[in-house]
Amino acid sequence: MNQFEHVDVIVVGTGNAASCAALAAREQGARVLMLDAATEDARGGNTAYAGGRMRVVYRDVDDLSKIINLSDDDVQNIEFGRYTAENFFDDMARVTQYRCHPDLVEHAINSSFETLVWLRDKGVRFQPGRQAARVNGKLTHWGGLPCEVWSGGAGLVEMLHSRARADGITICFETPAIDLLRDHSRITGVRAFHQGRAVEIRARAVVLACGGFEANAEMRTRYLGPNWDLAKVRGTRYNTGRGLQMALAAGARAYGHWSCAHASAWDLNAPEYGDSVVRGAYQKHSYPLGIMVNARGERFLDEGADYPSYTYARYGREILSQPGMFAWQIFDQRAVPELRDTYRIRQVTKVTAATLEELAAKLEGVDAAGFLRTITAFNAAAPADDAPYNTAVKDGLATHGLALPKSNWARRIDQGPFEAYAVTTGITFTFGGIKVSTRAEAEDDGGNPLPGLFVAGEMVGGLFYHNYPAGTGLTCGAVYGRTAGRSAAAFAHTVGMPV
Ligand SMILES: Cc1cc2nc3c(=O)[nH]c(=O)nc-3n(C[C@H](O)[C@H](O)[C@H](O)COP(=O)(O)OP(=O)(O)OC[C@H]3O[C@@H](n4cnc5c(N)ncnc54)[C@H](O)[C@@H]3O)c2cc1C
């Protein structure tokens, strides 16, 4: 049988959102075809680059044990705390400056726990997350991130695809969708290239889960602004905004923060796109332990404004607006042992020096005198050495008297040897998307569903504005993916096969 015939639901993409959509539609009895522009080696989009943290609502360790295989040792020795729907909602509202769409966010939050349980039932394995610190001798979690997919995003793709294959879902690689087929207002399939040949694939419903426009330099410049074309892409090269263009051309409504994106500090010499060996390890998120300086040798952001899981996604944008689009992160020997593992990889742009003067001379592209003025002023403004420094909480150890404060974890940087790491902007994904209902139906300008079209993952607009709390992309992608798959299958039951 031709793989493009007798399809109920086409799912465009093979990342987290698409895979959840495909599995959910299949669960409802639909015949599902997944399409990916990528080669099989590069399957799974940004999901395959993700660290695997998933933000989730839970009441206690009993809830978590429905998601993670916890050993008795874990239960006894780890303090998991709780993370309520109100906590999740507050975090989303605060970091998005109260702009996120309340109903869309509420659906993601209220479905987060049951969706992770569902993922586990589909064969995804979870482990305790890394956002934890020793408090009174006990490993203590905070901030809604106790769950991490075992072996990260690449493992998630592997586990979801193996379940998809077992469930009889066909996956076609090297098959970019280029357009939606329409019969009057109803979406009836996609036009695609399959191994270089144009094909039209008809189906009762289509789910678009094919990412934002982060890998499209032209769209980045058009929507995000000057110099975004020069940003490094942290993940897949295939998320070129085609899905968004297809949906908009079919009459879907643009929604969300189109001029903003998730972007973080990324090694200065990382390749143009994500690298399948190093993956996320180019990221450099330990800046709260030190300071960041630009080409003038000046600090330009508050490294201790909040926990890094609430600042990293907007600090890439701050780096982009610095002269030359780079910065150096500076640490002394008190900080070095606490740096994340991503600082210890071979592919890193790093210098070390015994003294600050020697370091100043080694910071390529930086005004040495400016740097020495900055660090001298910073050290003079930092609290005394005996102040109670604690990275497990916002310790309130702030600088005094600086025009640009460091609000927490301010410690003098004066114990050599010193280490410095060069970073630039790495874009993760774009925030602008399509307006959907809480059933993941794509809506038109009048707020009505576009019959037969469903949207999930990075393509959903209205969730993220200005910033992003860590671990939310995979959770929202899984929730809206599963919702889109279910809605698409339900819609497919109600309509005939297009001819
Ligand atoms: C380095 C890195 C680390 C991250 N860490 C985390 C984390 O720990 N936790 C978290 O929650 N989030 C994390 N994220 C963000 C997270 O990965 C994304 O939010 C999420 O994976 C997006 O899933 P998605 O299914 O929407 O898109 P993707 O996973 O990007 O999938 C999109 C798919 O569409 C395909 N595609 C694109 N265009 C077409 C087309 N025209 N036709 C057919 N196929 C097409 C792509 O090839 C791909 O398969 C991270 C991202 C990166 C890059």
XYZ file of C-alpha atoms and ligand atoms in Angstrom:
552
model
C 0.000 0.000 0.000
C 1.190 3.512 -0.778
C 2.216 5.112 2.522
C 0.481 8.341 1.506
C -2.955 6.762 1.037
C -5.710 6.152 3.610
C -4.343 8.586 6.154
C -6.690 10.027 8.767
C -4.257 12.396 10.452
C -1.042 13.854 9.061
C 1.362 15.113 11.709
C 4.065 17.463 10.429
C 7.236 17.128 12.517
C 8.779 14.376 14.620
C 9.759 16.260 17.786
C 8.098 16.061 21.168
C 4.839 17.818 20.235
C 4.453 15.929 16.970
C 5.221 12.554 18.537
C 2.695 13.159 21.328
C 0.109 14.232 18.732
C 0.732 11.123 16.645
C 0.506 8.753 19.621
C -2.647 10.427 20.950
C -4.375 10.323 17.557
C -3.385 6.679 17.099
C -4.769 5.884 20.545
C -8.147 7.113 19.256
C -7.951 4.701 16.320
C -6.734 7.146 13.650
C -4.331 6.074 10.888
C -1.421 8.448 11.356
C 1.407 9.578 9.086
C 4.280 11.671 10.425
C 6.397 13.794 8.087
C 9.800 15.269 8.812
C 11.884 17.580 6.640
C 14.969 16.167 8.362
C 16.975 13.107 7.525
C 16.429 10.174 9.865
C 19.762 10.920 11.599
C 18.583 14.448 12.384
C 15.068 13.479 13.474
C 13.256 14.914 16.440
C 13.926 18.634 15.913
C 14.896 20.771 18.903
C 13.572 18.050 21.160
C 16.624 15.945 20.329
C 18.869 18.754 21.682
C 16.906 19.407 24.853
C 18.288 18.716 28.300
C 15.014 16.978 29.143
C 13.787 19.035 32.105
C 9.983 19.082 32.301
C 8.113 21.477 34.589
C 5.188 19.768 36.281
C 2.578 20.299 38.978
C 2.820 17.794 41.842
C 1.634 17.639 45.438
C 4.162 15.298 46.976
C 6.529 12.433 46.466
C 3.599 10.050 45.888
C 2.589 12.080 42.852
C 6.156 12.063 41.569
C 6.433 8.322 41.975
C 3.699 8.019 39.328
C 6.145 9.661 36.886
C 9.654 8.742 38.092
C 10.831 5.302 39.196
C 12.007 6.420 42.625
C 14.083 4.094 44.747
C 13.517 3.849 48.523
C 16.803 5.692 48.841
C 15.487 8.564 46.707
C 12.287 8.786 48.726
C 14.168 8.883 52.017
C 17.074 11.094 51.070
C 15.632 13.624 48.650
C 13.303 16.445 49.611
C 11.100 16.974 46.557
C 8.751 19.550 48.077
C 5.747 20.444 45.961
C 4.861 22.670 43.033
C 1.254 23.736 42.821
C -0.757 24.923 39.837
C -0.703 28.360 41.484
C 3.117 28.263 41.675
C 3.322 27.316 37.988
C 0.814 29.997 37.010
C 2.656 32.640 39.061
C 5.953 31.733 37.403
C 4.457 31.921 33.916
C 2.676 35.194 34.642
C 5.690 36.838 36.289
C 8.299 35.974 33.677
C 5.985 36.839 30.765
C 5.157 40.200 32.369
C 1.522 39.073 32.787
C 0.972 38.746 29.064
C 0.641 34.984 28.624
C -2.842 33.857 27.583
C -4.505 32.682 30.823
C -6.683 29.943 29.301
C -3.899 28.505 27.164
C -1.478 28.509 30.079
C -4.066 27.092 32.448
C -4.688 24.170 30.094
C -0.953 23.419 29.963
C -0.565 23.675 33.729
C -3.655 21.678 34.668
C -2.758 18.925 32.206
C 0.968 18.810 33.021
C 0.831 16.040 35.631
C -1.539 13.714 33.743
C 0.477 14.277 30.547
C 3.746 13.205 32.161
C 2.002 10.131 33.584
C 0.689 9.448 30.075
C 4.228 9.818 28.661
C 5.454 7.306 31.184
C 2.696 4.919 30.063
C 3.970 5.401 26.514
C 7.414 4.208 27.590
C 9.203 7.460 28.472
C 11.504 7.063 31.460
C 12.085 9.893 33.927
C 14.746 10.523 36.547
C 15.061 13.128 39.334
C 16.113 16.484 37.901
C 19.333 18.330 38.639
C 17.856 21.542 40.028
C 18.499 20.657 43.656
C 20.899 21.700 46.380
C 21.993 20.324 49.766
C 20.014 21.939 52.554
C 20.769 20.671 56.058
C 22.421 17.630 54.496
C 19.402 16.686 52.361
C 19.204 17.077 48.592
C 16.357 19.557 48.157
C 14.437 20.340 44.970
C 12.792 23.647 44.232
C 11.104 25.470 41.369
C 8.947 22.796 39.711
C 11.731 20.864 37.985
C 12.009 17.491 39.781
C 11.455 15.524 36.556
C 13.961 15.054 33.808
C 13.667 12.668 30.892
C 16.186 9.883 31.218
C 18.962 10.487 28.636
C 17.575 13.920 27.777
C 15.734 15.082 24.699
C 17.523 12.593 22.458
C 16.257 9.801 24.724
C 12.755 11.273 24.611
C 12.733 11.170 20.805
C 14.077 7.629 20.794
C 11.448 6.410 23.279
C 8.525 8.190 21.589
C 9.532 7.037 18.104
C 9.969 3.477 19.176
C 6.449 3.551 20.644
C 5.144 5.190 17.451
C 6.653 2.423 15.322
C 5.212 -0.226 17.661
C 1.797 1.427 17.348
C 1.941 1.232 13.549
C 2.581 4.904 12.833
C 4.465 5.587 9.603
C 7.268 8.164 9.748
C 8.575 9.662 6.496
C 11.869 11.525 6.668
C 13.272 13.929 4.072
C 9.687 14.971 3.403
C 9.248 18.712 4.053
C 5.659 19.929 4.010
C 5.454 23.063 1.901
C 1.757 23.911 1.794
C -1.665 22.959 3.120
C -4.312 21.498 0.813
C -7.725 23.089 1.171
C -11.256 22.341 0.062
C -13.047 25.664 0.597
C -12.254 26.396 4.245
C -11.468 22.808 5.292
C -7.862 21.630 5.447
C -7.598 18.399 3.499
C -3.923 17.497 3.571
C -0.467 18.780 2.729
C 1.701 19.351 -0.293
C 5.209 18.081 0.381
C 8.469 17.071 -1.219
C 9.244 13.443 -0.744
C 12.855 12.631 -1.557
C 12.899 15.516 -4.013
C 9.527 14.742 -5.666
C 6.404 16.890 -5.125
C 3.518 14.928 -3.602
C 0.011 15.761 -2.402
C -1.052 13.802 0.669
C -4.722 13.888 1.620
C -6.047 13.325 5.123
C -9.073 14.105 7.251
C -7.026 16.327 9.595
C -3.552 17.879 9.826
C -1.492 18.642 12.929
C 1.319 21.144 12.435
C 4.030 20.653 15.063
C 7.033 21.735 13.038
C 8.697 24.357 15.193
C 9.212 28.102 15.035
C 11.420 30.174 12.708
C 14.595 30.066 14.800
C 16.631 28.420 12.029
C 15.588 30.940 9.361
C 18.001 33.911 9.283
C 15.724 35.957 7.049
C 12.659 35.548 9.279
C 14.750 36.161 12.401
C 15.866 39.483 10.992
C 12.386 40.360 9.782
C 10.609 39.635 13.061
C 13.251 39.832 15.803
C 15.372 42.635 14.351
C 18.928 43.513 13.322
C 21.735 41.077 14.135
C 19.427 38.175 14.935
C 20.565 36.759 11.597
C 24.009 36.424 13.227
C 22.807 34.435 16.241
C 23.864 30.811 16.564
C 21.050 28.273 16.442
C 21.136 26.017 19.506
C 19.115 23.236 17.966
C 17.873 21.891 14.647
C 18.483 23.550 11.279
C 15.049 22.420 10.053
C 12.769 24.770 12.027
C 12.588 27.377 9.306
C 9.111 28.752 9.972
C 7.518 26.915 7.086
C 4.732 25.543 9.259
C 3.886 29.038 10.487
C 3.832 30.368 6.924
C 1.582 27.504 5.807
C -0.873 28.092 8.647
C -0.948 31.863 8.100
C -1.509 31.388 4.353
C -4.468 29.120 5.175
C -6.051 31.893 7.251
C -4.800 31.108 10.767
C -4.296 34.037 13.105
C -0.795 35.160 14.094
C -0.568 35.371 17.858
C 1.929 35.879 20.654
C 5.256 37.709 20.890
C 6.523 37.603 17.317
C 9.404 39.996 17.987
C 10.871 37.899 20.800
C 12.628 34.583 21.236
C 14.199 32.296 23.799
C 17.957 32.839 23.588
C 20.776 32.165 26.025
C 24.534 32.395 26.556
C 26.195 29.979 24.112
C 29.856 29.283 23.387
C 31.313 31.951 21.100
C 32.811 29.390 18.749
C 29.927 26.914 18.639
C 28.855 25.931 15.116
C 26.073 27.770 13.271
C 23.469 25.093 14.143
C 23.129 22.529 16.899
C 25.745 19.833 16.905
C 24.601 16.257 17.414
C 27.619 15.373 19.579
C 27.912 18.335 21.971
C 24.163 19.143 21.797
C 23.160 21.461 24.689
C 26.608 21.555 26.305
C 27.607 24.790 24.532
C 25.288 26.581 26.944
C 26.910 28.555 29.749
C 24.389 29.219 32.501
C 26.595 29.520 35.607
C 26.859 33.328 35.346
C 25.232 33.840 38.811
C 28.521 32.548 40.253
C 30.529 35.380 38.680
C 30.084 38.383 36.410
C 29.675 38.945 32.658
C 31.483 41.754 30.833
C 31.200 43.123 27.293
C 33.804 44.479 24.855
C 34.121 47.680 26.901
C 34.902 45.528 29.919
C 31.614 46.594 31.534
C 28.886 44.563 33.177
C 25.592 44.896 31.326
C 23.101 42.746 33.261
C 22.305 41.698 36.807
C 23.831 38.221 36.972
C 21.966 37.541 40.234
C 18.561 38.990 39.347
C 16.861 35.623 39.845
C 17.588 31.889 39.649
C 19.177 31.161 36.276
C 16.148 29.042 35.284
C 14.197 32.330 35.187
C 16.835 34.540 33.526
C 18.857 32.426 31.073
C 16.221 32.531 28.319
C 16.348 36.329 28.132
C 20.062 36.904 28.697
C 20.967 35.726 25.184
C 19.072 38.766 23.939
C 21.119 41.040 26.228
C 24.344 39.618 24.794
C 23.083 40.232 21.253
C 22.772 43.940 21.970
C 26.379 44.276 23.205
C 29.147 45.580 20.907
C 30.431 42.683 18.793
C 27.653 40.436 20.167
C 29.841 38.684 22.692
C 30.604 38.624 26.407
C 33.034 36.979 28.788
C 31.922 35.236 31.956
C 34.460 35.665 34.773
C 34.940 33.328 37.737
C 37.450 32.905 40.541
C 38.549 29.757 42.361
C 35.673 29.877 44.805
C 33.226 29.614 41.910
C 35.098 27.198 39.642
C 34.201 23.975 41.536
C 30.514 24.964 41.332
C 30.442 25.545 37.567
C 28.078 23.285 35.643
C 29.427 20.345 33.658
C 28.930 22.283 30.421
C 31.995 24.352 31.409
C 34.192 21.272 31.430
C 33.770 20.119 27.832
C 36.616 20.123 25.365
C 34.801 22.401 22.886
C 34.939 25.498 25.041
C 36.300 29.026 24.531
C 38.156 29.629 27.764
C 41.164 31.459 29.167
C 42.808 31.142 32.573
C 45.171 33.474 34.394
C 46.853 33.707 37.769
C 46.002 37.383 38.296
C 43.246 39.741 37.216
C 45.783 41.872 35.297
C 46.942 38.827 33.366
C 43.310 37.832 32.755
C 42.489 41.328 31.445
C 45.168 40.945 28.783
C 43.792 37.565 27.714
C 40.125 38.533 27.250
C 40.081 38.806 23.485
C 38.166 41.822 22.187
C 37.804 43.382 25.649
C 39.142 46.765 26.762
C 41.580 45.648 29.481
C 41.554 48.915 31.437
C 37.748 48.967 31.347
C 37.611 45.399 32.660
C 39.997 46.150 35.529
C 37.954 49.221 36.507
C 34.768 47.095 36.467
C 36.112 44.255 38.569
C 37.762 46.598 41.066
C 34.473 48.462 41.533
C 32.562 45.180 41.733
C 34.858 43.751 44.408
C 34.603 46.955 46.424
C 30.798 46.801 46.252
C 30.458 43.085 47.116
C 29.523 42.025 50.676
C 32.189 40.939 53.151
C 33.600 37.419 52.736
C 31.907 36.100 55.876
C 28.384 36.937 54.594
C 26.186 33.787 54.326
C 26.452 32.904 50.644
C 23.955 30.239 49.439
C 23.092 29.388 45.824
C 20.176 27.150 46.911
C 18.135 30.239 47.750
C 18.041 33.834 46.620
C 20.480 34.797 49.354
C 20.089 38.555 49.018
C 23.847 39.040 48.974
C 23.810 42.115 46.778
C 26.396 44.656 45.754
C 26.109 48.083 47.315
C 26.392 51.322 45.434
C 26.775 50.044 41.869
C 24.558 51.615 39.192
C 23.952 48.073 37.921
C 23.638 45.819 40.983
C 24.207 42.114 41.311
C 21.180 41.289 43.448
C 22.064 37.844 44.797
C 25.169 35.686 45.155
C 27.504 38.688 44.960
C 30.936 37.522 46.138
C 34.269 39.157 45.509
C 36.106 37.756 42.515
C 39.617 37.857 43.880
C 40.973 34.352 44.324
C 43.102 33.203 41.422
C 43.645 31.404 39.239
C 40.769 32.988 37.347
C 38.756 31.450 34.524
C 36.832 33.243 31.771
C 34.498 31.853 29.121
C 33.503 33.629 25.891
C 29.853 33.497 24.893
C 27.516 34.824 22.257
C 23.781 34.554 21.598
C 22.319 31.117 20.968
C 18.690 31.190 19.858
C 16.539 28.312 21.091
C 13.083 28.967 19.690
C 10.813 31.821 18.698
C 7.769 32.944 20.699
C 5.469 34.108 17.877
C 2.957 31.534 16.741
C -0.596 30.692 15.800
C -3.659 31.331 17.957
C -5.133 28.030 19.055
C -8.029 27.057 21.290
C -7.465 24.893 24.347
C -8.406 21.996 22.018
C -5.362 22.945 19.891
C -7.590 23.965 16.990
C -5.987 26.645 14.807
C -8.186 29.727 14.874
C -8.889 32.257 12.154
C -8.961 36.022 12.623
C -12.538 35.799 13.868
C -11.606 33.284 16.561
C -13.304 30.375 14.775
C -11.567 27.012 14.327
C -10.082 26.372 10.885
C -11.695 22.989 10.177
C -9.149 20.203 10.054
C -6.114 22.180 11.257
C -4.477 21.673 14.649
C -1.252 23.183 16.000
C 1.161 22.192 18.766
C 4.600 22.814 20.251
C 6.702 25.863 19.445
C 4.097 26.894 16.875
C 1.528 27.747 19.560
C 1.415 31.508 20.147
C 0.453 33.203 23.392
C 2.376 31.113 25.927
C 5.695 32.981 26.146
C 6.346 36.723 26.139
C 9.694 38.368 26.955
C 10.958 35.348 28.868
C 10.420 31.705 29.696
C 10.664 29.518 32.822
C 12.998 26.533 32.271
C 11.408 23.184 31.480
C 8.205 24.628 30.031
C 8.804 23.984 26.319
C 8.687 20.212 26.576
C 5.743 20.237 28.977
C 3.645 22.647 26.894
C 4.677 20.734 23.754
C 3.559 17.426 25.237
C 0.263 18.845 26.532
C -0.651 20.612 23.295
C 0.689 17.742 21.198
C -1.498 15.226 23.002
C -4.463 17.596 22.868
C -3.941 18.235 19.141
C -3.724 14.501 18.394
C -6.933 13.790 20.278
C -8.785 16.710 18.695
C -7.546 15.808 15.225
C -8.657 12.192 15.625
C -12.067 13.292 16.941
C -12.437 15.673 13.985
C -11.354 12.935 11.564
C -14.162 10.709 12.851
C -16.718 13.342 11.868
C -15.661 14.011 8.269
C -15.268 11.975 5.110
C -11.950 11.302 3.411
C -11.177 14.192 1.038
C -10.968 13.290 -2.632
C 19.874 23.052 23.401
C 18.427 23.026 23.837
C 18.098 22.617 25.136
C 16.756 22.618 25.547
N 16.446 22.121 26.790
C 15.134 22.053 27.163
C 14.759 21.443 28.398
O 15.578 20.891 29.154
N 13.436 21.470 28.744
C 12.480 22.029 27.940
O 11.303 22.040 28.302
N 12.809 22.561 26.741
C 14.100 22.566 26.337
N 14.425 23.085 25.119
C 13.325 23.595 24.271
C 12.608 22.402 23.658
O 13.562 21.576 23.056
C 11.584 22.826 22.626
O 10.688 23.748 23.198
C 10.782 21.626 22.156
O 11.595 20.520 21.922
C 10.040 21.965 20.880
O 9.330 20.830 20.481
P 8.474 20.854 19.166
O 7.942 19.480 19.008
O 7.547 22.003 19.148
O 9.535 21.175 18.009
P 10.794 20.343 17.537
O 11.204 19.333 18.524
O 11.807 21.337 17.104
O 10.264 19.556 16.269
C 9.955 20.224 15.068
C 9.986 19.200 13.965
O 9.454 19.730 12.754
C 10.305 19.361 11.665
N 10.032 20.303 10.577
C 10.287 21.625 10.509
N 9.790 22.149 9.354
C 9.203 21.116 8.693
C 8.476 21.008 7.469
N 8.245 22.077 6.674
N 8.019 19.793 7.106
C 8.224 18.689 7.883
N 8.901 18.747 9.049
C 9.360 19.944 9.464
C 11.677 19.381 12.288
O 12.614 18.673 11.510
C 11.369 18.690 13.621
O 11.276 17.295 13.468
C 15.738 23.057 24.661
C 16.063 23.433 23.361
C 17.390 23.400 22.948
C 17.698 23.768 21.510
